């Protein structure tokens, strides 16, 4: 089944404790992206990647890191999480890098930073 | 800056009634337009998209949207609401070769029995 998977689905952590949220897609997509969703703000892009070893900042990159060593994986790293990073996070991928391509989303990771 | 506006954070309709969710975007440059739906505790999935073909676009689950360039709008409609339509709906826009999507804030659709 074609899908984007994220792990973990739920995570409660404390300020300053490094964490990684994994994202994997099995559709051989070139484009991958991370978003955060907050009430009333819609989706805001954190980082995106057009291909392996190519990553770029989105609208809200502060406090986050990413890497794209393999085409299928795009982990999101929070080196020192803070309470303002409490949010719902989505990974997405797309078959191409053109503006009309559909994005496929993972199920989301709900992160709480105490 | 380019922006997308969804009018109404919550829209409530009775089962069987018309659904109308509004989306307006800034910019006179023709965009690519999308509606995504998010069911409770799930990720987003594509409902429909406009990519400069027919201005009336049909999507899944009986939804459709009409691109109106003069009004810079892409409103989502469904003739008869069903309880299973209760979800949050997001309008998103991209322009030209820039792949980045600009997202609306979302509209939560509530269906009354």
Coordinates of N, CA and C in Angstrom, one line a residue:
Chain A
X1 N 0.8 -1.2 0.0 CA 0.0 0.0 0.0 C 0.9 1.3 0.0
X2 N 0.6 2.2 -0.9 CA 1.3 3.4 -1.0 C 1.0 4.3 0.2
X3 N 2.0 4.7 0.9 CA 1.7 5.5 2.1 C 2.9 6.3 2.6
X4 N 2.6 7.2 3.5 CA 3.6 8.0 4.2 C 3.4 7.6 5.7
X5 N 4.5 7.1 6.3 CA 4.4 6.7 7.7 C 5.2 7.6 8.6
X6 N 4.7 7.9 9.8 CA 5.4 8.7 10.8 C 5.4 8.0 12.1
X7 N 6.5 8.1 12.8 CA 6.6 7.6 14.2 C 7.5 8.5 15.0
X8 N 7.0 8.7 16.3 CA 5.8 8.1 16.9 C 4.6 8.9 16.5
X9 N 3.4 8.4 16.8 CA 2.2 9.1 16.6 C 1.9 10.1 17.7
X10 N 2.3 9.7 18.9 CA 2.1 10.6 20.0 C 3.4 10.6 20.8
X11 N 3.8 11.8 21.3 CA 5.0 11.9 22.1 C 4.9 13.0 23.1
X12 N 5.1 12.7 24.4 CA 5.2 13.7 25.4 C 6.6 13.7 25.9
X13 N 7.2 14.9 25.9 CA 8.6 15.0 26.4 C 8.8 16.3 27.2
X14 N 10.0 16.5 27.7 CA 10.3 17.6 28.5 C 11.3 18.6 27.8
X15 N 11.3 19.8 28.2 CA 12.1 20.8 27.6 C 13.5 20.4 27.5
X16 N 14.1 20.6 26.3 CA 15.6 20.3 26.2 C 16.0 18.9 25.9
X17 N 15.1 18.0 25.9 CA 15.4 16.6 25.6 C 15.3 16.3 24.1
X18 N 16.4 16.1 23.4 CA 16.4 15.9 22.0 C 15.5 14.8 21.5
X19 N 14.8 15.0 20.4 CA 14.0 14.0 19.9 C 14.0 14.0 18.4
X20 N 13.6 12.8 17.8 CA 13.5 12.7 16.4 C 12.2 12.1 16.0
X21 N 11.5 12.7 15.0 CA 10.3 12.1 14.5 C 10.6 11.6 13.1
X22 N 10.4 10.3 12.9 CA 10.7 9.7 11.6 C 9.6 9.8 10.6
X23 N 10.0 9.9 9.3 CA 9.0 9.9 8.2 C 9.6 9.1 7.1
X24 N 8.7 8.2 6.6 CA 9.2 7.4 5.5 C 8.0 7.2 4.5
X25 N 8.4 7.2 3.2 CA 7.4 7.1 2.1 C 7.9 5.9 1.2
X26 N 6.9 5.2 0.7 CA 7.2 4.0 -0.2 C 6.8 4.2 -1.6
X27 N 6.7 5.5 -2.0 CA 6.2 5.8 -3.4 C 7.3 6.4 -4.3
X28 N 8.5 6.3 -3.8 CA 9.7 6.8 -4.6 C 9.5 8.3 -5.0
X29 N 8.9 9.0 -4.1 CA 8.7 10.5 -4.3 C 10.0 11.3 -4.1
X30 N 10.2 12.3 -5.0 CA 11.3 13.1 -4.9 C 11.2 14.2 -3.7
X31 N 10.0 14.7 -3.7 CA 9.7 15.9 -2.8 C 9.2 15.4 -1.5
X32 N 9.7 15.9 -0.4 CA 9.2 15.6 1.0 C 9.2 16.9 1.8
X33 N 8.3 17.0 2.7 CA 8.1 18.2 3.5 C 7.6 17.9 4.9
X34 N 7.9 18.8 5.8 CA 7.4 18.8 7.2 C 6.6 20.0 7.4
X35 N 5.4 19.8 8.0 CA 4.5 20.9 8.4 C 4.2 20.8 9.9
X36 N 3.8 21.9 10.5 CA 3.2 21.9 11.8 C 1.8 22.5 11.7
X37 N 0.9 21.9 12.4 CA -0.5 22.4 12.4 C -0.9 22.9 13.7
X38 N -1.3 24.2 13.8 CA -1.8 24.8 15.1 C -3.1 25.4 14.8
X39 N -4.0 25.3 15.8 CA -5.4 25.8 15.7 C -5.4 27.2 15.2
X40 N -6.2 27.5 14.1 CA -6.4 28.8 13.6 C -5.3 29.3 12.7
X41 N -4.2 28.5 12.6 CA -3.1 28.9 11.7 C -2.9 28.0 10.5
X42 N -3.7 27.0 10.4 CA -3.5 26.1 9.2 C -2.2 25.3 9.3
X43 N -1.7 25.0 8.1 CA -0.4 24.3 8.1 C 0.7 25.3 7.8
X44 N 1.8 25.2 8.5 CA 3.0 26.0 8.2 C 4.2 25.1 7.9
X45 N 4.9 25.4 6.9 CA 5.9 24.5 6.4 C 7.2 24.8 7.3
X46 N 7.8 23.7 7.7 CA 9.0 23.8 8.5 C 10.3 23.7 7.6
X47 N 10.4 22.6 6.9 CA 11.5 22.3 6.0 C 10.9 21.5 4.8
X48 N 11.6 21.5 3.7 CA 11.3 20.7 2.6 C 12.5 20.2 1.9
X49 N 12.3 19.2 1.1 CA 13.5 18.6 0.4 C 13.0 18.2 -1.0
X50 N 13.8 18.7 -2.0 CA 13.5 18.5 -3.4 C 14.1 17.1 -3.9
X51 N 15.1 16.7 -3.2 CA 15.7 15.4 -3.5 C 16.7 15.0 -2.5
X52 N 17.3 13.9 -2.6 CA 18.3 13.4 -1.6 C 19.4 14.5 -1.5
X53 N 19.8 14.8 -0.3 CA 20.8 15.7 0.1 C 20.5 17.2 -0.2
X54 N 19.2 17.4 -0.6 CA 18.8 18.8 -0.9 C 17.7 19.2 0.0
X55 N 17.9 20.1 1.0 CA 16.9 20.5 1.9 C 16.9 22.0 1.9
X56 N 15.7 22.6 2.3 CA 15.6 24.0 2.4 C 14.6 24.4 3.4
X57 N 14.7 25.6 3.9 CA 13.9 26.1 5.0 C 12.5 26.5 4.5
X58 N 11.5 26.2 5.3 CA 10.2 26.7 5.0 C 9.9 28.0 5.7
X59 N 8.7 28.1 6.2 CA 8.3 29.4 6.8 C 8.7 29.4 8.3
X60 N 8.8 28.3 9.0 CA 9.0 28.3 10.4 C 10.1 27.3 10.8
X61 N 11.4 27.5 10.3 CA 12.4 26.4 10.5 C 13.1 26.5 11.9
X62 N 12.9 27.6 12.6 CA 13.7 27.8 13.9 C 13.4 26.7 14.9
X63 N 14.5 26.1 15.4 CA 14.4 25.1 16.4 C 14.3 23.6 15.8
X64 N 14.3 23.5 14.5 CA 14.2 22.2 13.8 C 15.4 22.0 12.9
X65 N 15.7 20.7 12.7 CA 16.7 20.2 11.8 C 16.1 19.1 11.0
X66 N 16.6 18.9 9.8 CA 16.2 17.7 8.9 C 17.4 17.2 8.2
X67 N 17.2 16.0 7.7 CA 18.3 15.4 6.8 C 17.6 14.6 5.8
X68 N 18.2 14.4 4.6 CA 17.6 13.6 3.6 C 18.8 12.8 3.0
X69 N 19.1 11.7 3.7 CA 20.2 10.8 3.2 C 19.8 9.8 2.3
X70 N 18.5 9.4 2.4 CA 17.9 8.4 1.5 C 16.6 9.0 0.9
X71 N 16.2 8.6 -0.3 CA 15.0 9.1 -0.9 C 13.8 8.9 -0.1
X72 N 13.7 7.8 0.6 CA 12.4 7.4 1.3 C 12.3 8.1 2.7
X73 N 13.3 8.5 3.3 CA 13.3 9.0 4.7 C 13.6 10.4 4.8
X74 N 12.9 11.1 5.7 CA 13.0 12.5 6.0 C 12.8 12.8 7.4
X75 N 13.7 12.5 8.3 CA 13.4 12.7 9.8 C 13.5 14.2 10.2
X76 N 12.7 14.5 11.2 CA 12.6 15.8 11.7 C 13.2 15.7 13.1
X77 N 14.2 16.6 13.4 CA 15.0 16.6 14.6 C 14.7 17.9 15.4
X78 N 14.4 17.7 16.7 CA 14.3 18.8 17.6 C 15.4 18.7 18.6
X79 N 16.5 19.5 18.4 CA 17.7 19.3 19.2 C 17.4 19.7 20.7
X80 N 16.6 20.7 20.9 CA 16.3 21.2 22.3 C 14.9 21.7 22.3
X81 N 13.9 20.8 22.4 CA 12.5 21.2 22.3 C 12.1 22.2 23.4
X82 N 11.2 23.0 23.0 CA 10.6 24.0 23.9 C 9.1 23.9 23.9
X83 N 8.4 24.4 24.9 CA 6.9 24.3 24.9 C 6.3 24.9 23.7
X84 N 6.8 25.9 23.1 CA 6.2 26.5 21.9 C 6.3 25.6 20.6
X85 N 7.0 24.4 20.8 CA 7.0 23.5 19.7 C 5.9 22.4 19.9
X86 N 5.1 22.5 20.9 CA 4.0 21.6 21.1 C 3.0 21.9 19.9
X87 N 2.7 20.8 19.2 CA 2.0 21.0 18.0 C 1.7 19.6 17.4
X88 N 0.9 19.6 16.3 CA 0.7 18.5 15.5 C 1.5 18.6 14.2
X89 N 2.3 17.5 14.0 CA 3.3 17.6 12.9 C 2.9 16.6 11.8
X90 N 3.0 17.1 10.6 CA 2.7 16.2 9.4 C 3.9 16.2 8.5
X91 N 4.2 15.0 8.0 CA 5.1 14.8 6.9 C 4.3 14.6 5.6
X92 N 4.8 15.1 4.5 CA 4.2 14.9 3.2 C 5.2 14.6 2.2
X93 N 4.7 13.9 1.1 CA 5.6 13.7 0.0 C 4.8 13.9 -1.3
X94 N 5.6 14.1 -2.4 CA 5.0 14.3 -3.7 C 5.8 13.7 -4.8
X95 N 5.1 13.3 -5.9 CA 5.8 12.7 -7.0 C 6.7 13.6 -7.7
X96 N 6.4 14.9 -7.7 CA 7.2 15.8 -8.5 C 7.5 17.1 -7.7
X97 N 8.1 18.0 -8.4 CA 8.5 19.3 -7.7 C 7.8 20.4 -8.4
X98 N 6.7 20.1 -9.1 CA 5.9 21.2 -9.8 C 4.7 21.6 -8.9
X99 N 4.3 22.8 -9.1 CA 3.2 23.3 -8.2 C 1.9 22.6 -8.3
X100 N 1.7 21.8 -9.3 CA 0.3 21.2 -9.4 C 0.3 19.8 -8.9
X101 N 1.4 19.3 -8.4 CA 1.4 17.9 -7.9 C 0.7 17.7 -6.5
X102 N 0.0 16.7 -6.4 CA -0.7 16.4 -5.1 C 0.4 16.0 -4.1
X103 N 0.1 16.4 -2.8 CA 0.9 16.0 -1.7 C 0.2 14.9 -1.0
X104 N 1.0 13.9 -0.5 CA 0.4 12.8 0.3 C 0.9 12.9 1.7
X105 N 0.0 12.8 2.6 CA 0.3 13.1 4.0 C 0.4 11.9 4.9
X106 N 1.3 11.9 5.9 CA 1.3 10.9 6.9 C 0.2 11.2 7.9
X107 N 0.0 10.3 8.9 CA -1.1 10.4 9.8 C -0.9 11.5 10.9
X108 N 0.3 12.0 11.0 CA 0.5 13.0 12.0 C 1.2 12.5 13.3
X109 N 1.9 13.4 13.9 CA 2.6 13.1 15.2 C 2.2 14.3 16.1
X110 N 1.5 13.9 17.2 CA 1.1 14.9 18.2 C 2.2 15.0 19.3
X111 N 2.9 16.2 19.3 CA 4.0 16.4 20.2 C 3.6 17.3 21.3
X112 N 3.9 16.9 22.6 CA 3.7 17.8 23.7 C 5.0 18.0 24.4
X113 N 5.4 19.2 24.6 CA 6.7 19.5 25.3 C 6.4 20.2 26.6
X114 N 6.7 19.6 27.7 CA 6.4 20.1 29.0 C 7.5 21.0 29.5
Chain B
X1 N 2.6 40.1 0.3 CA 2.8 38.6 0.4 C 1.6 37.9 -0.1
X2 N 1.8 36.8 -0.7 CA 0.6 36.0 -1.2 C 0.0 35.4 0.0
X3 N -1.4 35.3 -0.1 CA -2.1 34.7 1.1 C -3.4 34.0 0.6
X4 N -3.9 33.2 1.5 CA -5.1 32.4 1.2 C -6.0 32.7 2.4
X5 N -7.3 33.0 2.1 CA -8.2 33.3 3.2 C -9.4 32.4 3.1
X6 N -9.7 31.7 4.2 CA -10.9 30.9 4.2 C -11.8 31.6 5.2
X7 N -13.0 31.9 4.7 CA -14.0 32.6 5.5 C -14.7 31.7 6.4
X8 N -14.6 31.9 7.7 CA -15.3 31.1 8.7 C -14.4 29.9 9.2
X9 N -14.1 30.0 10.4 CA -13.3 28.9 11.0 C -14.2 27.6 11.2
X10 N -15.5 27.9 11.4 CA -16.4 26.8 11.6 C -17.7 27.1 10.8
X11 N -18.1 26.1 10.1 CA -19.4 26.2 9.3 C -20.3 25.0 9.7
X12 N -21.5 25.4 10.1 CA -22.4 24.4 10.5 C -23.6 24.3 9.6
X13 N -23.9 23.1 9.1 CA -25.1 22.9 8.2 C -25.8 21.7 8.6
X14 N -27.1 21.6 8.2 CA -27.9 20.4 8.5 C -27.6 19.3 7.5
X15 N -27.8 18.1 8.0 CA -27.7 17.0 7.0 C -28.7 17.2 5.9
X16 N -28.2 17.0 4.7 CA -29.0 17.2 3.5 C -29.0 18.6 2.9
X17 N -28.4 19.5 3.6 CA -28.3 20.9 3.1 C -27.1 21.2 2.3
X18 N -27.1 22.3 1.6 CA -26.0 22.7 0.8 C -24.8 23.0 1.6
X19 N -23.6 22.5 1.2 CA -22.3 22.9 1.8 C -21.6 23.9 1.0
X20 N -21.2 25.0 1.6 CA -20.4 26.1 0.8 C -19.3 26.5 1.8
X21 N -18.1 26.2 1.3 CA -16.9 26.6 2.1 C -16.1 27.6 1.2
X22 N -15.7 28.7 1.7 CA -15.2 29.8 0.9 C -13.7 29.9 1.0
X23 N -13.1 30.1 -0.2 CA -11.6 30.3 -0.3 C -11.3 31.4 -1.2
X24 N -10.5 32.4 -0.8 CA -10.1 33.5 -1.7 C -8.6 33.6 -1.6
X25 N -7.9 33.9 -2.7 CA -6.5 34.1 -2.6 C -6.1 35.4 -3.2
X26 N -4.9 35.8 -2.8 CA -4.4 37.1 -3.3 C -3.5 36.9 -4.5
X27 N -3.5 37.8 -5.4 CA -2.6 37.7 -6.6 C -3.5 37.5 -7.8
X28 N -3.1 38.3 -8.9 CA -3.8 38.2 -10.1 C -3.2 37.1 -11.0
X29 N -2.0 36.5 -10.6 CA -1.4 35.5 -11.4 C -2.1 34.2 -11.2
X30 N -2.5 33.5 -12.3 CA -3.3 32.3 -12.1 C -2.5 31.3 -11.4
X31 N -3.2 30.7 -10.3 CA -2.5 29.7 -9.5 C -2.9 28.3 -9.8
X32 N -2.3 27.4 -9.1 CA -2.9 26.1 -8.9 C -3.6 26.1 -7.6
X33 N -4.8 25.5 -7.5 CA -5.6 25.5 -6.4 C -6.0 24.2 -5.9
X34 N -6.0 24.0 -4.6 CA -6.3 22.7 -4.0 C -7.3 22.8 -2.8
X35 N -8.1 21.8 -2.7 CA -8.8 21.6 -1.4 C -8.4 20.2 -0.9
X36 N -8.0 20.3 0.4 CA -7.7 19.0 1.1 C -8.7 18.9 2.3
X37 N -8.9 17.6 2.7 CA -9.8 17.3 3.8 C -9.0 16.6 4.9
X38 N -9.3 16.9 6.1 CA -8.7 16.2 7.2 C -9.8 15.6 8.1
X39 N -10.0 14.3 8.1 CA -11.0 13.7 9.0 C -10.3 13.6 10.4
X40 N -11.1 13.5 11.4 CA -10.6 13.5 12.8 C -9.5 12.4 13.0
X41 N -8.4 12.9 13.6 CA -7.3 12.0 13.9 C -6.6 11.4 12.7
X42 N -6.7 12.0 11.5 CA -6.1 11.5 10.3 C -5.3 12.6 9.7
X43 N -4.4 12.2 8.7 CA -3.7 13.2 7.9 C -4.6 13.8 6.9
X44 N -4.1 14.7 6.1 CA -4.8 15.4 5.0 C -4.8 14.5 3.8
X45 N -5.9 14.6 3.0 CA -6.0 13.9 1.7 C -6.6 14.9 0.7
X46 N -6.2 14.7 -0.5 CA -6.6 15.6 -1.6 C -8.1 15.4 -1.9
X47 N -8.9 16.5 -1.9 CA -10.3 16.4 -2.3 C -10.4 16.7 -3.8
X48 N -9.8 17.8 -4.2 CA -9.8 18.2 -5.7 C -8.7 19.2 -5.9
X49 N -8.4 19.4 -7.2 CA -7.5 20.5 -7.5 C -7.8 21.1 -8.9
X50 N -7.4 22.4 -9.0 CA -7.6 23.1 -10.3 C -6.2 23.4 -10.8
X51 N -6.0 23.0 -12.1 CA -4.6 23.2 -12.7 C -4.8 23.8 -14.1
X52 N -5.7 24.8 -14.3 CA -5.9 25.5 -15.5 C -6.6 24.8 -16.6
X53 N -7.3 23.7 -16.3 CA -8.2 23.1 -17.3 C -9.6 23.7 -17.1
X54 N -10.6 22.8 -16.9 CA -11.9 23.3 -16.7 C -12.0 24.1 -15.4
X55 N -12.8 25.2 -15.4 CA -13.0 26.0 -14.2 C -13.8 25.3 -13.1
X56 N -14.7 24.4 -13.5 CA -15.5 23.7 -12.5 C -14.8 22.3 -12.3
X57 N -14.4 22.1 -11.1 CA -13.6 20.9 -10.8 C -14.4 19.9 -9.9
X58 N -14.5 18.7 -10.3 CA -15.2 17.7 -9.5 C -14.2 16.9 -8.7
X59 N -14.5 16.7 -7.4 CA -13.6 15.9 -6.6 C -14.3 14.6 -6.0
X60 N -13.7 14.1 -5.0 CA -14.2 12.9 -4.4 C -15.4 13.2 -3.5
X61 N -16.2 12.2 -3.2 CA -17.3 12.3 -2.2 C -18.3 13.4 -2.6
X62 N -18.5 13.7 -3.9 CA -19.5 14.6 -4.3 C -19.2 16.1 -4.2
X63 N -18.0 16.4 -3.8 CA -17.6 17.8 -3.7 C -17.2 18.3 -5.1
X64 N -17.4 19.6 -5.3 CA -16.8 20.3 -6.5 C -16.5 21.7 -6.1
X65 N -15.6 22.4 -6.9 CA -15.2 23.7 -6.7 C -15.1 24.4 -8.0
X66 N -15.4 25.7 -8.0 CA -15.3 26.5 -9.2 C -14.3 27.6 -9.1
X67 N -13.4 27.7 -10.0 CA -12.4 28.7 -10.1 C -12.9 29.9 -10.7
X68 N -12.9 31.1 -10.0 CA -13.4 32.3 -10.6 C -12.3 33.3 -10.5
X69 N -11.7 33.5 -11.7 CA -10.5 34.4 -11.7 C -10.8 35.8 -11.3
X70 N -12.0 36.3 -11.8 CA -12.3 37.7 -11.5 C -12.6 38.0 -10.0
X71 N -12.9 37.0 -9.3 CA -13.2 37.1 -7.9 C -12.0 36.5 -7.1
X72 N -11.0 36.0 -7.7 CA -9.9 35.3 -7.1 C -10.4 34.3 -6.0
X73 N -11.4 33.5 -6.4 CA -12.0 32.6 -5.5 C -12.0 31.2 -6.0
X74 N -12.1 30.2 -5.0 CA -12.2 28.8 -5.3 C -13.0 28.1 -4.3
X75 N -14.3 28.5 -4.3 CA -15.2 28.0 -3.2 C -15.6 26.5 -3.4
X76 N -15.7 25.8 -2.3 CA -16.0 24.4 -2.3 C -17.5 24.2 -2.0
X77 N -18.1 23.3 -2.8 CA -19.6 23.1 -2.6 C -19.9 21.6 -2.7
X78 N -21.0 21.3 -2.0 CA -21.6 19.9 -2.1 C -23.1 20.1 -2.0
X79 N -23.9 19.6 -2.9 CA -25.3 19.9 -2.9 C -26.0 19.4 -1.6
X80 N -25.6 18.3 -1.1 CA -26.3 17.7 0.1 C -25.3 17.1 1.1
X81 N -25.3 17.7 2.2 CA -24.3 17.3 3.3 C -24.7 15.9 3.9
X82 N -23.7 15.2 4.2 CA -23.8 13.9 4.9 C -23.0 13.9 6.2
X83 N -23.5 13.2 7.1 CA -22.8 13.2 8.4 C -21.3 12.8 8.3
X84 N -21.0 12.0 7.3 CA -19.6 11.6 7.1 C -18.7 12.8 6.5
X85 N -19.3 13.9 6.2 CA -18.6 15.0 5.7 C -18.0 15.9 6.8
X86 N -18.3 15.6 8.0 CA -17.8 16.3 9.1 C -16.3 16.2 9.2
X87 N -15.6 17.3 9.0 CA -14.1 17.2 8.9 C -13.6 18.7 8.9
X88 N -12.3 18.8 8.8 CA -11.7 20.1 8.6 C -11.2 20.2 7.1
X89 N -11.5 21.3 6.5 CA -11.2 21.5 5.1 C -10.2 22.6 4.9
X90 N -9.2 22.3 4.1 CA -8.1 23.3 3.9 C -8.0 23.7 2.4
X91 N -8.0 25.0 2.1 CA -7.7 25.5 0.8 C -6.2 25.8 0.7
X92 N -5.5 25.4 -0.4 CA -4.1 25.7 -0.6 C -3.9 26.1 -2.0
X93 N -2.9 27.0 -2.2 CA -2.6 27.6 -3.5 C -1.1 27.6 -3.7
X94 N -0.7 27.3 -5.0 CA 0.7 27.5 -5.4 C 0.7 28.3 -6.7
X95 N 1.8 28.9 -6.9 CA 1.9 29.8 -8.1 C 3.1 29.4 -9.0
X96 N 2.8 29.2 -10.2 CA 3.8 28.9 -11.3 C 4.8 27.8 -10.9
X97 N 6.0 28.1 -11.1 CA 7.1 27.1 -10.8 C 7.4 26.9 -9.4
X98 N 6.9 27.8 -8.6 CA 7.2 27.8 -7.1 C 6.3 26.7 -6.5
X99 N 7.0 25.6 -6.0 CA 6.2 24.5 -5.6 C 5.6 24.7 -4.2
X100 N 6.0 25.7 -3.5 CA 5.5 25.8 -2.1 C 4.0 26.2 -2.1
X101 N 3.3 25.5 -1.2 CA 1.9 25.7 -1.1 C 1.7 26.8 0.0
X102 N 0.7 27.6 -0.2 CA 0.3 28.6 0.8 C -1.1 28.1 1.3
X103 N -1.2 27.9 2.6 CA -2.4 27.2 3.1 C -3.3 28.2 3.8
X104 N -4.6 28.0 3.6 CA -5.6 28.7 4.4 C -5.6 28.2 5.8
X105 N -6.3 28.8 6.7 CA -6.3 28.5 8.2 C -7.2 27.3 8.4
X106 N -8.0 26.9 7.5 CA -8.9 25.7 7.6 C -10.3 26.1 8.1
X107 N -11.3 25.3 7.6 CA -12.7 25.5 8.1 C -13.2 24.2 8.6
X108 N -13.7 24.2 9.8 CA -14.2 22.9 10.3 C -15.7 22.9 10.0
X109 N -16.1 21.8 9.3 CA -17.5 21.6 8.9 C -18.2 20.7 9.9
X110 N -19.3 21.3 10.4 CA -20.1 20.6 11.4 C -21.4 20.2 10.7
X111 N -21.8 19.0 10.9 CA -23.1 18.5 10.3 C -24.1 18.3 11.4
X112 N -25.2 18.9 11.3 CA -26.2 18.8 12.3 C -27.2 17.7 11.8
X113 N -27.6 16.8 12.7 CA -28.6 15.8 12.3 C -30.0 16.4 12.0

